[in-house]
Amino acid sequence: MGYDVQEVELRWQARWATDGTYEVENNGTKPTYYVLCMYPYPSGPAHQGHVRNYTFGDLNVRHARMRGYDVLSPIGFDSFGLPAENAAIKSGAHPRPFTDARIEELKASLKRLGAVYDWRREVRSHDPQYIKWNQFIFLRFLEAGLAYRATAPVNWCPGCQTVLANEQVLSDGTCERSGDLVTKRELEQWFFRITQYADELLEGLDELEWPERVKTMQRNWIGRSEGATFRLAVDGRDDVSIEVFTTRPDTSFGMTYVVLAPEHELVDQVTTPERRAAVDAFRERVRSATDIERQSTEQTGRERGVDTGARAINPFNGQSVPIYLADYVLPGYGTGAIMAVPAQDQRDWDFAQAFDLPIVRTVQPPDDWEGEAYTGDGPAINSDFLDGLDVAQAKKQAIEWLVAKGIGEATVNYRLRDWLLSRQRFWGCPIPIIHCPTDGAVPVPDDQLPIVAPDDVEFLPTGESPLRLHEGFLRAACPKCGGPAMRETDTMDTFVDSSWYFLRFCSPWEENRPFDPEMTKRWMPVDQYIGGIEHAILHLLYARFYTRALADVGIAPKELREPFPRYVPQGMIRMDGSKMSKSKGNLVAPEQYFESVGADALRLFHLFVGPPTDDVDWTDQTDEVIEGCGRFLQRVWRLGTDEVQGPAAIDRDPTAEDLEIVRASHRLIARIDDNFSRWSYNTAVAATMEFSNTLHRYIAEGARRETLAEAVDTLLLMLAPMAPHIAAELWAHRHDGAHIHEQPWPEADPDLVAVTTATLVVQVNGKVKDRIEVDAGIDEVEAERIARASEKVAEALNGGEIRRVVAKPPRLVNLVVGPPASG
RNA sequence: GGGCGAGUGGCGGAAUUGGCAGACGCGCAGGAUUCAGGUUCCUGUGUCCGAAAGGAUGUGGGGGUUCAAGUCCCCCCUCGCCCACCA
């Protein structure tokens, strides 16, 4: 009987769907397990990246289920976003039908892959119910002071007369649509106060089972740095002082000038009349410069800054130093002003050189130091009461001095900024605010939620949100005074949608609240989170913030802090050196493999090709490897059907060879358990291949019927999470239609896993001279005796004196010899 | 510039605590089956010397620790990713 891949796979997929095999109730009694793949942006049929992602997820779901858990396996769609809006602008049609069509395509692919979900729990970001609770949460955050309004610059395209997302600005700073140079424009926008959680988000990382490099990325993103802030008097001015932040208060005696960011609020106040024109010209140049230009390291020299004419007093030594503006000081970090210490900071050094400013070393560099600015440790010099102290001591002393003087204190600074969530886009969740001329920004009352964008909108090729032109949407009564007011037309960043969808999955049918905290308690945190590393910073950080904030405003359980204690980032699929993606047009559709070798073979390929976190190169050889996986499954099929077993198997009392097969089966289980726990799926597949080869050899030499049947069953159980269709089909054949995925995961018997014999490697001076089969239980004395008895070893010794014996029974003996004793 | 990874046959990769380097697969070669191609099965396959037995050599390069190093330490080279004027 041949294996009709298509027929078998489609039949089982239909059965899993109609039986609701992977639907899970919220009132089960088994222990719970929550497996989650990052919900996808619906871009159409699945590509290989999806296949890889959902193969890992599905393996975890099926494996956990067989291990006896109630498994929550939900999926949804991150269905708001720019691509759909762009498609709408291009076609003039509303993004909703476009998005719904893409979702259906992606769903079909996932089902054809054999990935199983509780489809009753499907969540879509653009669903009015989801929008409602998204807005509800925003309003609670607003009440709690976690959301606020402030002005911030946006990318503005003068040609399109519209705001651009960062990804719409090309690397040369021009608009991707019109080619105009993009400028900055200040707008009133909404923020989430994520910085309030900076410390907790940082500390929480320590206990997460995430790859170290992802944690490092988050740590760097949060960017905690300890230092001091202190105030500098402005020479001849009692009314203003400049506050600076530094991580090196120990170097304060080396301050030879002060720098304000060009945007700093004190610039106008301190600039002297004779420098006014030069300062204004500089500020204008910085303002119109693109981020690229401003951050260009090419730029050096005098165009990078300007003298304000004002002077500040260094409180440490009373010296008067000039105040400059420089583009390398950023308005958003620290206090937007620095004390410049060129001897210990290379940027300050370069600037000082360009402007002929003095350089005073306050840390003694090593004797062989040939560089410029020295940032290392060393004794303080030229620093009065700090002289002789090392950097750490000097920092401490300097801060104590500032505190005693009452002009500064130790401070902690973060690189992390508050989360700007406003987007001047149509295809997103509307921000539920009404702007009233008398009452200002007024929250939409809960009973008016959701605020959903209208259907009768016209998409113009300007890129501007059509909400801004829709009178019916715009006009609203102020909830406070009832007067005429205008609706907010900005929508939320789509990262907002993805910051709590995993909580909604726990009780997606809730109509009176975002989710049921009890059900959240039952399922959360997610036991295994899987998704691309491109979300390693923002999505994961935002979701961690949201979870805490929801707990703190009382929507989620108080004790829920970390949503994803265990996260595995899968590697990306590369082709010709770049990421495989729809936009690059280098997709290799999974469908062709579904039709040829089948979903199981393609899944097996993705598991087998390498470690899950490694990138996969799609090459000329890839098709051959996929076919190899298909060939392996054909061999499994022959093992699992009577074709081989019937004529070949023998009824007999068990022999030593038969027992070896039983042992090999248990070793396979132990190995798969270990591999699965370490996410080493490539070696897990290799283990099943090895076992299959063992069984084929066993059959060739005459297999015992019962032993073979049990061994094949074990192989099928191990394959059930990896190649579910063929495993299900063969199991049903062999066990009267029973369902393999409802079988318990077998347990390896330690007695059978333990080896009874081992290969003792005998080395002479570290070189392998002999290999001897020995009893696994031998001790050191016995191992040495066996090693010395070896003829090959005697030959290699060649009369040399054994000076030392290293015995590690039962695996290795190393005989260390000197030269032959000379006569 | 900073941080984090990684470099193993023709290729993807394996080797959990230092203990037989190259599991498993692809490819390739030879053979069996076949009219032939395909399929399937068997055998071989790091490199060098050798007919073979066997020997030498071998995990980016150099040094070190150790009875023993792909694995640990130091220096260097190359590649990848992330953050990048963060005071």
PDB file of N, CA and C in Angstrom, chain A residues 298-326:
ATOM      1  N   GLU A 298      30.583  61.659   9.844  1.00  0.00           N
ATOM      2  CA  GLU A 298      31.467  62.312   8.884  1.00  0.00           C
ATOM      3  C   GLU A 298      31.700  63.759   9.319  1.00  0.00           C
ATOM      4  N   GLN A 299      30.597  64.344   9.841  1.00  0.00           N
ATOM      5  CA  GLN A 299      30.660  65.759  10.183  1.00  0.00           C
ATOM      6  C   GLN A 299      31.601  66.000  11.354  1.00  0.00           C
ATOM      7  N   THR A 300      32.588  66.800  11.127  1.00  0.00           N
ATOM      8  CA  THR A 300      33.486  67.155  12.219  1.00  0.00           C
ATOM      9  C   THR A 300      33.765  68.652  12.107  1.00  0.00           C
ATOM     10  N   GLY A 301      34.508  69.123  13.069  1.00  0.00           N
ATOM     11  CA  GLY A 301      34.978  70.501  12.947  1.00  0.00           C
ATOM     12  C   GLY A 301      33.997  71.534  13.427  1.00  0.00           C
ATOM     13  N   ARG A 302      34.226  72.757  12.974  1.00  0.00           N
ATOM     14  CA  ARG A 302      33.579  73.902  13.586  1.00  0.00           C
ATOM     15  C   ARG A 302      32.107  74.047  13.233  1.00  0.00           C
ATOM     16  N   GLU A 303      31.642  73.362  12.191  1.00  0.00           N
ATOM     17  CA  GLU A 303      30.217  73.486  11.844  1.00  0.00           C
ATOM     18  C   GLU A 303      29.338  72.710  12.829  1.00  0.00           C
ATOM     19  N   ARG A 304      29.980  71.989  13.751  1.00  0.00           N
ATOM     20  CA  ARG A 304      29.196  71.164  14.669  1.00  0.00           C
ATOM     21  C   ARG A 304      28.683  71.945  15.875  1.00  0.00           C
ATOM     22  N   GLY A 305      29.165  73.160  16.073  1.00  0.00           N
ATOM     23  CA  GLY A 305      28.713  73.886  17.254  1.00  0.00           C
ATOM     24  C   GLY A 305      28.908  75.378  17.118  1.00  0.00           C
ATOM     25  N   VAL A 306      28.507  76.100  18.183  1.00  0.00           N
ATOM     26  CA  VAL A 306      28.639  77.550  18.153  1.00  0.00           C
ATOM     27  C   VAL A 306      28.768  78.069  19.589  1.00  0.00           C
ATOM     28  N   ASP A 307      29.562  79.124  19.758  1.00  0.00           N
ATOM     29  CA  ASP A 307      29.755  79.746  21.066  1.00  0.00           C
ATOM     30  C   ASP A 307      28.569  80.680  21.355  1.00  0.00           C
ATOM     31  N   THR A 308      27.995  80.565  22.575  1.00  0.00           N
ATOM     32  CA  THR A 308      26.857  81.434  22.918  1.00  0.00           C
ATOM     33  C   THR A 308      27.330  82.770  23.471  1.00  0.00           C
ATOM     34  N   GLY A 309      28.631  82.877  23.771  1.00  0.00           N
ATOM     35  CA  GLY A 309      29.156  84.101  24.383  1.00  0.00           C
ATOM     36  C   GLY A 309      29.018  84.091  25.894  1.00  0.00           C
ATOM     37  N   ALA A 310      28.113  83.257  26.424  1.00  0.00           N
ATOM     38  CA  ALA A 310      27.905  83.203  27.876  1.00  0.00           C
ATOM     39  C   ALA A 310      28.941  82.284  28.514  1.00  0.00           C
ATOM     40  N   ARG A 311      29.097  82.414  29.841  1.00  0.00           N
ATOM     41  CA  ARG A 311      30.046  81.567  30.548  1.00  0.00           C
ATOM     42  C   ARG A 311      29.385  80.990  31.800  1.00  0.00           C
ATOM     43  N   ALA A 312      29.816  79.781  32.150  1.00  0.00           N
ATOM     44  CA  ALA A 312      29.294  79.143  33.357  1.00  0.00           C
ATOM     45  C   ALA A 312      30.436  78.963  34.345  1.00  0.00           C
ATOM     46  N   ILE A 313      30.068  78.811  35.631  1.00  0.00           N
ATOM     47  CA  ILE A 313      31.085  78.617  36.659  1.00  0.00           C
ATOM     48  C   ILE A 313      31.145  77.143  37.041  1.00  0.00           C
ATOM     49  N   ASN A 314      32.331  76.540  36.916  1.00  0.00           N
ATOM     50  CA  ASN A 314      32.531  75.167  37.376  1.00  0.00           C
ATOM     51  C   ASN A 314      32.542  75.209  38.904  1.00  0.00           C
ATOM     52  N   PRO A 315      31.530  74.605  39.554  1.00  0.00           N
ATOM     53  CA  PRO A 315      31.429  74.733  41.010  1.00  0.00           C
ATOM     54  C   PRO A 315      32.592  74.079  41.734  1.00  0.00           C
ATOM     55  N   PHE A 316      33.276  73.157  41.084  1.00  0.00           N
ATOM     56  CA  PHE A 316      34.352  72.435  41.760  1.00  0.00           C
ATOM     57  C   PHE A 316      35.579  73.315  41.965  1.00  0.00           C
ATOM     58  N   ASN A 317      35.895  74.153  40.963  1.00  0.00           N
ATOM     59  CA  ASN A 317      37.106  74.960  41.102  1.00  0.00           C
ATOM     60  C   ASN A 317      36.874  76.454  40.880  1.00  0.00           C
ATOM     61  N   GLY A 318      35.578  76.839  40.713  1.00  0.00           N
ATOM     62  CA  GLY A 318      35.256  78.248  40.581  1.00  0.00           C
ATOM     63  C   GLY A 318      35.665  78.868  39.247  1.00  0.00           C
ATOM     64  N   GLN A 319      36.191  78.056  38.322  1.00  0.00           N
ATOM     65  CA  GLN A 319      36.627  78.617  37.046  1.00  0.00           C
ATOM     66  C   GLN A 319      35.441  78.924  36.136  1.00  0.00           C
ATOM     67  N   SER A 320      35.630  79.958  35.330  1.00  0.00           N
ATOM     68  CA  SER A 320      34.605  80.328  34.361  1.00  0.00           C
ATOM     69  C   SER A 320      34.921  79.644  33.029  1.00  0.00           C
ATOM     70  N   VAL A 321      33.946  78.946  32.478  1.00  0.00           N
ATOM     71  CA  VAL A 321      34.155  78.230  31.205  1.00  0.00           C
ATOM     72  C   VAL A 321      33.082  78.644  30.209  1.00  0.00           C
ATOM     73  N   PRO A 322      33.400  78.605  28.894  1.00  0.00           N
ATOM     74  CA  PRO A 322      32.431  79.040  27.887  1.00  0.00           C
ATOM     75  C   PRO A 322      31.258  78.063  27.735  1.00  0.00           C
ATOM     76  N   ILE A 323      30.117  78.603  27.334  1.00  0.00           N
ATOM     77  CA  ILE A 323      28.928  77.783  27.050  1.00  0.00           C
ATOM     78  C   ILE A 323      28.737  77.721  25.541  1.00  0.00           C
ATOM     79  N   TYR A 324      28.746  76.510  25.002  1.00  0.00           N
ATOM     80  CA  TYR A 324      28.559  76.285  23.563  1.00  0.00           C
ATOM     81  C   TYR A 324      27.220  75.607  23.317  1.00  0.00           C
ATOM     82  N   LEU A 325      26.791  75.671  22.059  1.00  0.00           N
ATOM     83  CA  LEU A 325      25.757  74.751  21.579  1.00  0.00           C
ATOM     84  C   LEU A 325      26.482  73.756  20.685  1.00  0.00           C
ATOM     85  N   ALA A 326      26.043  72.491  20.699  1.00  0.00           N
ATOM     86  CA  ALA A 326      26.644  71.517  19.786  1.00  0.00           C
ATOM     87  C   ALA A 326      25.582  70.516  19.379  1.00  0.00           C
TER      88      ALA A 326
END
